[in-house]
Coordinates of C-alpha atoms in Angstrom, one line a residue:
M364 CA 82.7 60.0 203.2
R365 CA 83.9 57.3 200.8
A366 CA 85.3 57.2 197.2
E367 CA 83.2 55.4 194.7
L368 CA 83.6 54.6 191.0
W369 CA 80.7 54.2 188.6
Q370 CA 80.0 54.3 184.9
E371 CA 77.5 56.7 183.3
Q372 CA 76.4 56.8 179.6
R373 CA 75.6 60.3 178.4
L374 CA 74.7 61.7 175.0
K375 CA 76.5 64.9 174.2
L376 CA 76.7 67.1 171.1
S377 CA 80.1 68.7 170.5
L378 CA 81.4 70.9 167.8
T379 CA 84.5 69.7 166.2
K380 CA 87.0 72.2 164.7
E381 CA 85.9 71.2 161.2
L382 CA 82.2 71.6 161.9
T383 CA 82.9 75.1 163.4
Q384 CA 84.8 76.0 160.3
A385 CA 81.9 74.9 158.1
I386 CA 79.5 77.0 160.1
E387 CA 81.8 80.0 159.8
L388 CA 82.3 79.4 156.1
L389 CA 78.5 79.5 155.5
Q390 CA 78.2 83.0 157.1
Y391 CA 81.2 84.6 155.4
S392 CA 80.5 87.3 152.9
A393 CA 82.1 87.1 149.4
V394 CA 85.0 89.3 150.5
E395 CA 85.5 87.4 153.8
L396 CA 85.4 84.1 151.9
Q397 CA 88.2 85.2 149.5
S398 CA 90.3 86.4 152.4
F399 CA 89.7 83.1 154.3
L400 CA 90.7 80.9 151.3
Y401 CA 93.8 83.0 150.8
E402 CA 94.8 82.3 154.4
Q403 CA 94.2 78.6 153.9
S404 CA 96.4 78.5 150.9
L405 CA 99.2 80.0 152.9
D406 CA 98.8 77.4 155.6
N407 CA 98.4 74.5 153.2
P408 CA 101.2 74.3 150.5
F409 CA 99.3 71.7 148.5
L410 CA 96.2 73.9 148.1
E411 CA 95.8 75.9 144.9
I412 CA 92.9 78.3 144.3
R413 CA 91.9 78.7 140.6
N414 CA 89.7 81.7 140.1
Y415 CA 87.4 81.4 137.2
R416 CA 88.0 85.0 136.2
L417 CA 91.7 84.3 135.8
K418 CA 91.0 81.3 133.6
R419 CA 89.0 83.3 131.1
S420 CA 91.1 84.3 128.1
D421 CA 91.1 87.7 126.5
R422 CA 89.5 86.3 123.3
D423 CA 86.5 85.1 125.3
S424 CA 85.8 88.6 126.5
S425 CA 83.9 91.0 124.3
D426 CA 84.9 94.6 123.9
K427 CA 81.8 95.5 125.9
E428 CA 82.8 93.3 128.8
K429 CA 86.3 94.8 128.8
Q430 CA 84.9 98.3 128.9
R431 CA 82.6 97.4 131.8
W432 CA 85.5 95.9 133.7
I433 CA 87.5 99.1 133.1
E434 CA 84.7 101.3 134.3
N435 CA 84.5 99.2 137.5
I436 CA 88.1 100.0 138.5
S437 CA 88.0 102.0 141.7
T438 CA 89.4 105.5 141.5
H439 CA 90.9 107.5 144.4
S440 CA 88.4 109.6 146.3
E441 CA 89.5 112.7 148.1
T442 CA 89.2 112.4 151.9
L443 CA 87.9 115.1 154.1
S444 CA 91.3 115.3 155.9
S445 CA 93.2 115.8 152.6
H446 CA 90.7 118.4 151.4
L447 CA 91.0 120.5 154.6
T448 CA 94.8 120.1 154.9
A449 CA 95.2 121.4 151.3
Q450 CA 93.6 124.7 152.3
L451 CA 96.0 125.4 155.1
P452 CA 99.0 126.8 153.1
A453 CA 96.9 129.6 151.8
L454 CA 96.2 130.9 155.3
S455 CA 99.9 131.8 156.1
L456 CA 99.9 130.1 159.5
S457 CA 102.9 129.8 161.8
K458 CA 104.3 126.3 162.1
R459 CA 102.8 126.0 165.6
E460 CA 99.4 127.0 164.4
E461 CA 99.5 124.7 161.4
R462 CA 100.6 121.8 163.6
V463 CA 97.6 122.3 166.0
A464 CA 95.2 122.8 163.0
R465 CA 96.4 119.6 161.4
Y466 CA 95.9 117.7 164.6
M467 CA 92.3 118.9 164.9
I468 CA 91.6 118.0 161.3
A469 CA 92.9 114.5 162.0
S470 CA 90.6 114.4 165.0
L471 CA 87.4 115.0 163.0
D472 CA 85.0 112.2 162.5
E473 CA 83.6 111.1 159.1
D474 CA 80.7 113.6 159.4
G475 CA 83.1 116.5 159.9
Y476 CA 82.5 117.0 163.6
L477 CA 85.0 117.4 166.4
R478 CA 84.1 114.9 169.1
V479 CA 87.2 115.6 171.2
E480 CA 87.1 118.2 174.0
I481 CA 89.2 121.4 173.5
E482 CA 90.8 120.9 176.9
E483 CA 91.9 117.4 176.0
I484 CA 93.5 118.6 172.8
A485 CA 95.3 121.4 174.6
E486 CA 96.6 118.8 177.2
R487 CA 97.8 116.4 174.5
L488 CA 99.7 119.1 172.5
A489 CA 100.9 120.9 175.6
I490 CA 99.4 124.2 174.5
S491 CA 97.0 126.7 176.2
K492 CA 93.2 126.4 175.8
Q493 CA 93.2 129.7 174.0
E494 CA 95.6 128.4 171.3
A495 CA 93.4 125.3 170.9
E496 CA 90.3 127.5 170.4
K497 CA 92.1 129.7 167.9
A498 CA 93.1 126.6 165.9
L499 CA 89.5 125.4 166.0
Q500 CA 88.3 128.7 164.6
I501 CA 90.9 128.2 161.7
V502 CA 89.5 124.8 161.0
Q503 CA 85.9 126.1 161.1
S504 CA 86.8 128.7 158.5
L505 CA 87.7 126.1 155.9
E506 CA 85.4 124.6 153.3
P507 CA 83.0 122.9 153.5
A508 CA 81.1 125.3 155.8
G509 CA 80.1 123.7 159.1
V510 CA 83.2 121.5 159.4
G511 CA 84.8 121.4 162.8
A512 CA 81.5 121.9 164.7
R513 CA 81.0 120.2 168.0
S514 CA 77.3 119.8 167.7
L515 CA 74.5 120.0 165.1
Q516 CA 73.5 123.4 166.5
E517 CA 77.0 124.8 166.0
C518 CA 77.3 123.2 162.6
L519 CA 74.1 124.9 161.3
Y520 CA 75.1 128.2 162.9
L521 CA 78.5 128.1 161.2
Q522 CA 76.8 127.6 157.8
L523 CA 74.3 130.4 158.4
K524 CA 77.1 132.8 159.1
R525 CA 78.7 131.9 155.7
L526 CA 75.6 132.5 153.6
P527 CA 75.9 135.3 151.0
R528 CA 72.7 136.9 152.5
R529 CA 72.8 136.7 156.3
D530 CA 69.5 135.9 158.1
A531 CA 69.5 137.5 161.5
L532 CA 66.4 135.7 162.7
A533 CA 67.7 132.3 161.6
E534 CA 71.0 132.9 163.4
Q535 CA 69.3 134.0 166.6
I536 CA 67.0 131.0 166.6
V537 CA 69.7 128.5 166.0
Q538 CA 72.1 130.1 168.5
H539 CA 69.7 130.8 171.4
H540 CA 66.4 128.9 170.8
F541 CA 67.4 125.7 169.0
S542 CA 65.6 123.2 171.3
L543 CA 62.2 125.0 171.1
F544 CA 62.6 125.4 167.3
V545 CA 63.5 121.7 166.7
E546 CA 60.7 120.4 168.9
K547 CA 58.4 122.7 166.9
A548 CA 57.1 124.6 169.9
W549 CA 56.6 127.5 167.6
K550 CA 53.7 129.2 169.3
T551 CA 55.8 129.6 172.4
L552 CA 58.8 130.6 170.4
A553 CA 56.8 133.1 168.3
K554 CA 55.7 134.9 171.6
Q555 CA 59.2 135.0 172.9
L556 CA 60.7 136.5 169.7
D557 CA 57.6 138.6 168.8
V558 CA 57.4 137.2 165.3
D559 CA 54.7 135.4 163.4
I560 CA 54.5 131.7 162.5
A561 CA 55.2 132.4 158.9
S562 CA 58.6 133.8 159.8
L563 CA 59.4 130.6 161.7
Q564 CA 58.3 128.5 158.8
R565 CA 60.6 130.5 156.5
V566 CA 63.6 129.9 158.9
W567 CA 62.7 126.2 159.0
D568 CA 62.7 126.0 155.2
L569 CA 66.1 127.8 155.1
I570 CA 67.7 125.5 157.7
R571 CA 66.5 122.4 155.7
T572 CA 68.7 123.5 152.8
L573 CA 71.8 123.3 155.1
E574 CA 74.0 120.2 155.4
P575 CA 73.9 118.6 158.8
R576 CA 76.8 116.3 157.9
P577 CA 79.4 118.5 156.1
G578 CA 81.9 115.6 155.8
I579 CA 79.5 113.2 154.2
H580 CA 80.6 114.0 150.6
Y581 CA 84.1 112.9 151.3
T582 CA 85.4 109.4 152.2
K583 CA 87.9 108.0 154.6
E584 CA 88.2 104.7 152.7
M585 CA 88.6 103.6 149.2
P586 CA 85.2 102.7 147.7
H587 CA 84.5 99.0 147.3
F588 CA 82.2 97.0 145.1
I589 CA 79.6 94.6 146.3
V590 CA 80.2 91.2 144.9
P591 CA 77.1 89.1 144.5
D592 CA 77.2 85.5 145.7
I593 CA 74.3 84.4 143.5
I594 CA 73.1 85.5 140.0
V595 CA 69.4 85.3 139.0
E596 CA 68.5 85.8 135.4
R597 CA 65.3 85.4 133.4
S598 CA 65.1 84.1 129.9
D599 CA 63.0 85.5 127.1
E600 CA 60.7 82.6 127.6
G601 CA 60.1 83.6 131.2
D602 CA 62.1 80.9 132.9
W603 CA 64.3 81.7 135.9
Y604 CA 67.9 80.6 136.1
I605 CA 69.9 80.6 139.3
F606 CA 73.6 80.0 139.6
C607 CA 76.5 80.9 141.9
N608 CA 79.0 83.5 141.0
D609 CA 82.1 81.4 140.2
D610 CA 84.4 84.3 141.1
V611 CA 83.2 83.9 144.7
H612 CA 83.3 80.1 144.7
P613 CA 86.7 79.3 143.1
E614 CA 87.9 75.8 142.2
L615 CA 90.2 74.2 144.9
V616 CA 92.9 72.0 143.4
W617 CA 95.3 69.6 145.2
N618 CA 98.9 70.1 144.0
R619 CA 99.9 66.5 143.2
A620 CA 103.2 67.4 141.7
Y621 CA 104.3 68.9 145.1
E622 CA 102.9 65.9 146.9
Q623 CA 104.9 63.4 144.8
K624 CA 108.1 65.5 145.3
L625 CA 107.7 65.3 149.1
S626 CA 106.6 61.7 149.1
G627 CA 110.0 60.7 147.7
Y628 CA 111.7 61.5 151.1
H629 CA 110.1 58.4 152.8
D630 CA 109.9 60.2 156.1
G631 CA 107.2 59.3 158.6
Q632 CA 106.7 62.9 159.6
V633 CA 106.5 64.1 156.0
Q634 CA 103.9 61.4 155.2
S635 CA 101.8 62.4 158.3
F636 CA 102.0 66.1 157.2
I637 CA 100.8 65.2 153.7
K638 CA 97.8 63.2 155.1
D639 CA 96.9 65.9 157.5
K640 CA 96.9 68.6 154.8
Y641 CA 95.0 66.3 152.4
R642 CA 92.3 65.8 155.1
Q643 CA 92.1 69.6 155.5
F644 CA 91.8 70.1 151.8
L645 CA 89.0 67.6 151.4
W646 CA 87.0 69.1 154.3
L647 CA 87.5 72.6 152.9
A648 CA 86.4 71.6 149.4
K649 CA 83.3 69.8 150.9
S650 CA 82.4 72.8 153.1
L651 CA 82.8 75.2 150.1
E652 CA 80.5 73.0 148.0
Q653 CA 78.0 72.7 150.9
R654 CA 78.0 76.5 151.2
K655 CA 77.4 76.9 147.5
Q656 CA 74.6 74.3 147.5
T657 CA 72.9 75.8 150.6
L658 CA 72.8 79.2 149.0
L659 CA 71.4 77.8 145.7
N660 CA 68.7 75.9 147.6
I661 CA 67.6 78.9 149.6
M662 CA 67.6 81.1 146.4
H663 CA 65.4 78.5 144.6
V664 CA 62.8 78.8 147.4
I665 CA 63.0 82.6 147.3
V666 CA 62.5 82.7 143.5
D667 CA 59.6 80.3 143.8
K668 CA 57.9 82.5 146.5
Q669 CA 58.9 85.9 145.3
K670 CA 58.5 85.7 141.5
Q671 CA 56.3 88.8 141.4
C672 CA 58.9 90.7 143.4
L673 CA 61.7 89.7 141.0
E674 CA 59.5 90.8 138.1
S675 CA 58.1 94.1 139.4
G676 CA 60.4 95.1 142.3
F677 CA 60.1 95.2 146.1
A678 CA 56.7 96.9 145.9
A679 CA 55.4 93.4 145.1
L680 CA 57.3 91.7 148.0
K681 CA 55.3 88.9 149.7
P682 CA 55.5 87.9 153.3
L683 CA 58.3 85.3 153.7
T684 CA 60.2 84.3 156.9
M685 CA 63.4 82.3 157.3
R686 CA 61.4 79.7 159.3
E687 CA 59.3 79.0 156.2
V688 CA 62.3 78.5 154.0
A689 CA 64.0 76.3 156.6
E690 CA 60.9 74.1 156.9
E691 CA 60.7 73.7 153.1
L692 CA 64.4 72.7 152.8
G693 CA 64.4 70.6 156.0
I694 CA 67.2 72.6 157.7
H695 CA 67.4 74.7 160.8
E696 CA 66.3 78.3 160.8
S697 CA 69.7 79.4 162.1
T698 CA 71.3 77.8 159.0
V699 CA 69.2 80.0 156.7
S700 CA 70.0 83.1 158.9
R701 CA 73.8 82.4 158.6
A702 CA 73.5 81.6 154.9
V703 CA 71.8 84.9 154.0
K704 CA 74.0 87.1 156.3
N705 CA 76.0 89.7 154.3
K706 CA 75.1 87.9 151.0
Y707 CA 74.0 89.7 147.8
V708 CA 72.1 88.5 144.8
Q709 CA 72.3 90.0 141.3
T710 CA 68.7 90.3 140.0
P711 CA 67.2 91.8 136.8
F712 CA 66.5 95.1 138.7
G713 CA 70.0 95.3 140.4
T714 CA 72.2 93.8 143.1
V715 CA 70.4 93.5 146.5
E716 CA 71.0 92.0 149.9
L717 CA 69.5 88.6 150.2
R718 CA 67.9 89.5 153.6
R719 CA 65.6 92.0 151.8
F720 CA 63.5 89.1 150.4
F721 CA 62.4 88.2 153.9
S722 CA 59.5 90.1 155.5
N723 CA 56.9 89.4 158.2
A724 CA 53.2 89.3 157.3
V725 CA 50.7 91.9 158.2
S726 CA 47.2 90.7 158.4
S727 CA 44.5 91.8 155.9
V728 CA 40.9 92.6 156.9
Y729 CA 39.7 91.0 153.7
A730 CA 39.3 87.2 153.9
D731 CA 40.0 86.7 150.2
E732 CA 43.2 88.7 150.1
D733 CA 46.7 87.6 151.0
A734 CA 48.5 89.2 153.9
A735 CA 50.8 92.1 153.0
S736 CA 54.5 92.2 153.8
S737 CA 55.8 94.7 156.3
V738 CA 57.9 96.1 153.5
K739 CA 54.8 96.8 151.4
V740 CA 53.0 98.4 154.5
K741 CA 56.0 100.7 155.0
M742 CA 55.7 101.8 151.4
F743 CA 52.0 102.5 151.9
I744 CA 52.8 104.6 154.9
K745 CA 55.5 106.5 153.0
Q746 CA 53.1 107.2 150.1
L747 CA 50.4 108.4 152.5
I748 CA 52.8 110.8 154.2
E749 CA 54.1 112.1 150.9
Q750 CA 50.5 112.9 149.7
E751 CA 49.3 114.5 153.0
N752 CA 48.5 118.1 153.6
K753 CA 51.7 119.5 155.1
Q754 CA 49.7 122.0 157.1
R755 CA 47.5 119.2 158.6
P756 CA 49.8 116.1 158.6
L757 CA 48.4 112.7 159.3
S758 CA 48.7 111.3 162.9
D759 CA 49.8 107.7 163.5
Q760 CA 46.2 106.8 164.3
K761 CA 44.9 108.4 161.1
L762 CA 47.5 106.5 159.1
A763 CA 46.4 103.3 160.7
D764 CA 42.8 104.1 159.7
L765 CA 43.7 104.9 156.1
L766 CA 45.7 101.7 155.8
H767 CA 42.6 99.9 156.9
E768 CA 40.3 101.7 154.6
R769 CA 42.4 101.9 151.4
Y770 CA 44.6 98.8 151.5
G771 CA 42.8 96.5 153.9
V772 CA 45.8 96.4 156.3
A773 CA 44.9 96.0 159.9
I774 CA 47.7 97.3 162.2
S775 CA 47.7 99.3 165.4
R776 CA 48.8 102.9 165.9
R777 CA 51.8 101.7 167.8
T778 CA 52.9 99.5 164.8
V779 CA 52.5 102.5 162.5
A780 CA 54.7 104.6 164.8
K781 CA 57.3 101.8 164.8
Y782 CA 57.3 101.5 160.9
R783 CA 57.4 105.3 160.6
E784 CA 60.5 105.5 162.9
Q785 CA 62.2 102.8 160.9
L786 CA 61.6 104.9 157.8
H787 CA 63.2 107.9 159.6
I788 CA 60.1 109.9 159.2
P789 CA 59.3 112.4 162.1
S790 CA 56.0 112.6 163.9
S791 CA 53.1 114.6 162.6
A792 CA 53.9 117.5 165.0
K793 CA 57.4 117.8 163.5
R794 CA 56.2 117.4 159.9
K795 CA 53.7 120.2 160.2
Q796 CA 54.2 123.3 158.0
Y797 CA 52.4 126.4 159.2
V798 CA 52.5 128.1 155.9
G799 CA 51.8 126.4 152.6
K800 CA 54.3 126.5 149.7

């Protein structure tokens, strides 16, 4: 064994800190970008961020714009926890009972369910299991009905017990035969309970009026507004205009007054500090401008390809992939993916996520017709299901056949099932109604 020394030339791609920052900047949402720029201003004393909204004078804003701004101010929404806690004083509970009940309320998830085991709560609070169960009964007696349940089955049962007109059959089914009922094994269930199918359909219709997520109407966070990165407008002449939201892309300014003040010290370390911060400032400004230009370029391609969608809505969405946009702009597909991530565009029909303009193509059986987008095919499926005979719902294979016959869309039964599940539509067996309304 001997030691040797040799030279080797190798080509290697490495990501610098600045390049990594530029990539991260591209995929930041509007809110994340504002937070990032604020952190940069704290780190760089020479960096000033001038927001265009702050630069607008009051006289430049019309009364209508002021009113719209006032309406957009977020108001406090009542949380589920505060709503439940406010009901406790009326129950005349002991301090110990109220303490346990408050703990359970704090343990509820945003849907109003208790996901923590009773034994665990008893152990944490150093109380008996019986005391914990009693506290749970107190929480479950509060409004809204169904809160404090540990499962969907219990949630529905709690609501059934609180109905003005109790339904004994519905309570029996939910409490003891829930699985068979949900899976719509109604023939088996009808024999077990000695009832007819019409009675089971009536119970099904009743349960569908209940709330499976009793906490959904309350919030745990303050509501926030979606800030569009890009604004697309159409003139009266039919021309499309695309521009970035200046509130998202503020102006970065170098504080020359502070630079001149520090430069007067004639200290080598101070001069090195100023140069380093100026280099960071230039790179940040360049990255911000590059982010802005990339978004504009991508949106120009989208507007060019999806004009019909922008005019009529997503029912007219055409197939468009990120690869197609990347090839047209001469950039990598991953750049397009990062650029559209968590970005929103303000269009004539509302503010929508940028990703919604991309959709895979589904082949057409007619040679003279363009391929349909997967979004459009999903809309076709939804329409067919809405129009079906509820007593004889369409199977996935029948849906595939109808898509072929009516719309010229050729997809398999398996693809129909996948799209149906993405639309959160149950299978034909679970959609079946045994008695017409």
